[in-house]
Short mmCIF file of C-alpha atoms in Angstrom, two decimals:
data_model
loop_
_atom_site.label_atom_id
_atom_site.label_comp_id
_atom_site.label_asym_id
_atom_site.label_seq_id
_atom_site.Cartn_x
_atom_site.Cartn_y
_atom_site.Cartn_z
CA MET A 569 51.39 -7.84 -23.58
CA PRO A 570 51.30 -4.48 -25.56
CA GLN A 571 54.43 -3.38 -27.11
CA PRO A 572 56.21 -0.36 -25.74
CA GLY A 573 55.07 2.96 -27.29
CA ARG A 574 52.11 1.20 -28.96
CA ALA A 575 49.49 2.82 -26.72
CA ALA A 576 51.05 6.28 -27.27
CA LEU A 577 50.80 5.67 -30.99
CA GLN A 578 46.97 4.58 -30.73
CA VAL A 579 46.22 7.87 -28.67
CA VAL A 580 47.74 9.92 -31.35
CA ASP A 581 45.84 8.06 -34.15
CA ARG A 582 42.56 8.68 -32.30
CA SER A 583 43.31 12.36 -31.63
CA GLN A 584 44.08 13.19 -35.29
CA PRO A 585 40.48 13.39 -36.72
CA VAL A 586 39.35 15.45 -33.60
CA ALA A 587 42.22 17.80 -34.04
CA LEU A 588 41.48 18.30 -37.68
CA LYS A 589 37.82 18.73 -37.16
CA ALA A 590 38.34 21.24 -34.38
CA PHE A 591 40.81 23.32 -36.30
CA SER A 592 38.74 23.18 -39.54
CA ARG A 593 35.89 24.70 -37.46
CA ILE A 594 38.12 27.27 -35.93
CA ALA A 595 39.55 28.26 -39.43
CA GLU A 596 35.72 28.86 -40.43
CA VAL A 597 35.09 30.84 -37.33
CA TRP A 598 38.18 32.89 -37.81
CA SER A 599 37.32 33.40 -41.63
CA LEU A 600 40.80 32.10 -42.69
CA THR A 601 41.59 31.74 -46.40
CA VAL A 602 42.50 28.28 -47.37
CA GLU A 603 46.15 29.48 -47.68
CA GLU A 604 46.19 30.80 -44.19
CA ALA A 605 44.74 27.63 -42.70
CA ALA A 606 47.04 25.50 -44.54
CA GLY A 607 50.02 27.60 -43.56
CA LEU A 608 49.02 27.47 -39.89
CA ALA A 609 48.68 23.67 -40.13
CA ASP A 610 51.99 23.42 -41.96
CA MET A 611 50.41 21.65 -45.02
CA SER A 612 50.13 22.46 -48.54
CA VAL A 613 46.83 23.84 -49.82
CA SER A 614 45.99 20.58 -51.52
CA THR A 615 46.77 18.52 -48.53
CA TRP A 616 44.82 20.85 -46.11
CA LYS A 617 41.73 20.59 -48.40
CA ARG A 618 41.79 16.86 -48.09
CA ALA A 619 42.66 16.89 -44.45
CA ARG A 620 39.80 19.03 -43.46
CA ARG A 621 37.34 16.50 -44.96
CA PRO A 622 35.94 13.54 -42.70
CA GLY A 623 37.79 10.38 -43.38
CA TYR A 624 41.17 11.91 -44.14
CA ALA A 625 43.63 8.87 -44.48
CA GLY A 626 46.86 10.80 -43.97
CA THR A 627 48.89 10.78 -40.77
CA LEU A 628 49.93 13.98 -38.99
CA SER A 629 53.19 14.34 -37.51
CA ARG A 630 53.54 15.13 -33.77
CA ASP A 631 54.70 18.68 -34.89
CA LYS A 632 51.41 19.16 -36.83
CA LEU A 633 49.36 17.82 -33.95
CA LEU A 634 51.14 20.14 -31.66
CA ARG A 635 50.32 23.11 -33.76
CA LEU A 636 46.67 22.14 -34.03
CA SER A 637 46.55 21.71 -30.27
CA LEU A 638 48.08 25.08 -29.73
CA LEU A 639 45.72 26.75 -32.15
CA VAL A 640 42.72 25.26 -30.18
CA GLY A 641 44.24 26.67 -26.93
CA ILE A 642 44.55 30.18 -28.82
CA TYR A 643 41.00 29.98 -29.90
CA LYS A 644 39.85 29.19 -26.37
CA SER A 645 42.02 31.92 -24.84
CA LEU A 646 40.56 34.46 -27.18
CA ALA A 647 36.98 33.26 -26.49
CA LEU A 648 37.69 33.64 -22.66
CA TYR A 649 39.42 37.09 -23.11
CA PHE A 650 37.29 38.83 -25.60
CA ASP A 651 33.72 39.23 -26.69
CA PRO A 652 32.76 37.05 -29.55
CA PRO A 653 33.07 39.66 -32.44
CA LEU A 654 36.76 40.47 -31.49
CA ALA A 655 37.55 36.88 -30.43
CA GLU A 656 36.68 35.79 -33.92
CA SER A 657 38.40 38.45 -35.76
CA TRP A 658 41.57 39.01 -33.63
CA VAL A 659 43.70 36.80 -35.62
CA SER A 660 43.13 38.75 -38.79
CA ARG A 661 43.45 42.38 -37.29
CA ALA A 662 46.76 44.14 -37.37
CA ASN A 663 48.32 44.05 -34.10
CA THR A 664 51.08 46.35 -32.55
CA GLY A 665 51.78 43.79 -29.76
CA PRO A 666 55.23 42.62 -29.01
CA GLU A 667 54.68 39.32 -31.01
CA PHE A 668 53.46 40.94 -34.25
CA ASP A 669 55.13 44.18 -35.14
CA GLY A 670 51.99 45.61 -36.84
CA ALA A 671 51.32 42.37 -38.78
CA THR A 672 48.14 40.35 -38.20
CA PRO A 673 48.55 37.39 -35.78
CA VAL A 674 47.79 34.82 -38.45
CA ALA A 675 50.30 36.24 -40.78
CA ALA A 676 52.92 36.19 -37.81
CA MET A 677 52.15 32.64 -36.93
CA VAL A 678 52.26 31.39 -40.68
CA ALA A 679 55.64 33.20 -41.17
CA GLY A 680 57.07 32.24 -37.76
CA GLY A 681 55.97 28.51 -37.66
CA LEU A 682 55.51 26.49 -34.60
CA SER A 683 57.66 28.60 -32.33
CA LYS A 684 55.64 31.74 -33.14
CA ILE A 685 52.28 29.89 -32.57
CA GLN A 686 53.67 28.88 -29.11
CA LYS A 687 54.63 32.32 -28.31
CA VAL A 688 51.10 33.62 -29.32
CA ARG A 689 49.48 31.00 -26.97
CA VAL A 690 51.77 32.25 -24.14
CA TYR A 691 50.99 35.82 -24.97
CA LEU A 692 47.36 35.25 -24.74
CA ASP A 693 47.60 33.20 -21.55
CA ALA A 694 49.62 36.20 -20.14
CA LEU A 695 46.88 38.67 -21.16
CA ARG A 696 44.21 36.48 -19.38
CA GLY A 697 46.48 36.46 -16.33
CA GLY A 698 47.51 32.70 -16.58
CA ALA A 699 51.17 33.42 -16.83
#
């Protein structure tokens, strides 16, 4: 009989490489610097450089997996709401929206951490009419 909580741990273990690969591709599409990508993932630059390579042996916390999941959702929302050139550059453009105060969304999310990333996800869902 499986131990309680064991199945959930295995699901997290299997989702980690997928989440890292997806966010690595998103970072490329968004033309993020290594520092920006590491900041969004809440990792040091050296850890991010290792984590984005296939076969990364480290373990991501639930917080980091949640961040990556939210960033994938932000990417998807941008792709649904904007045409490709704007969807791909939106995070790097200065924004006067209520969550950004003239900063770029990526700078606001790095500075604001997980709570700001969640707010940006909700903000974009609201733009699409989802909230």
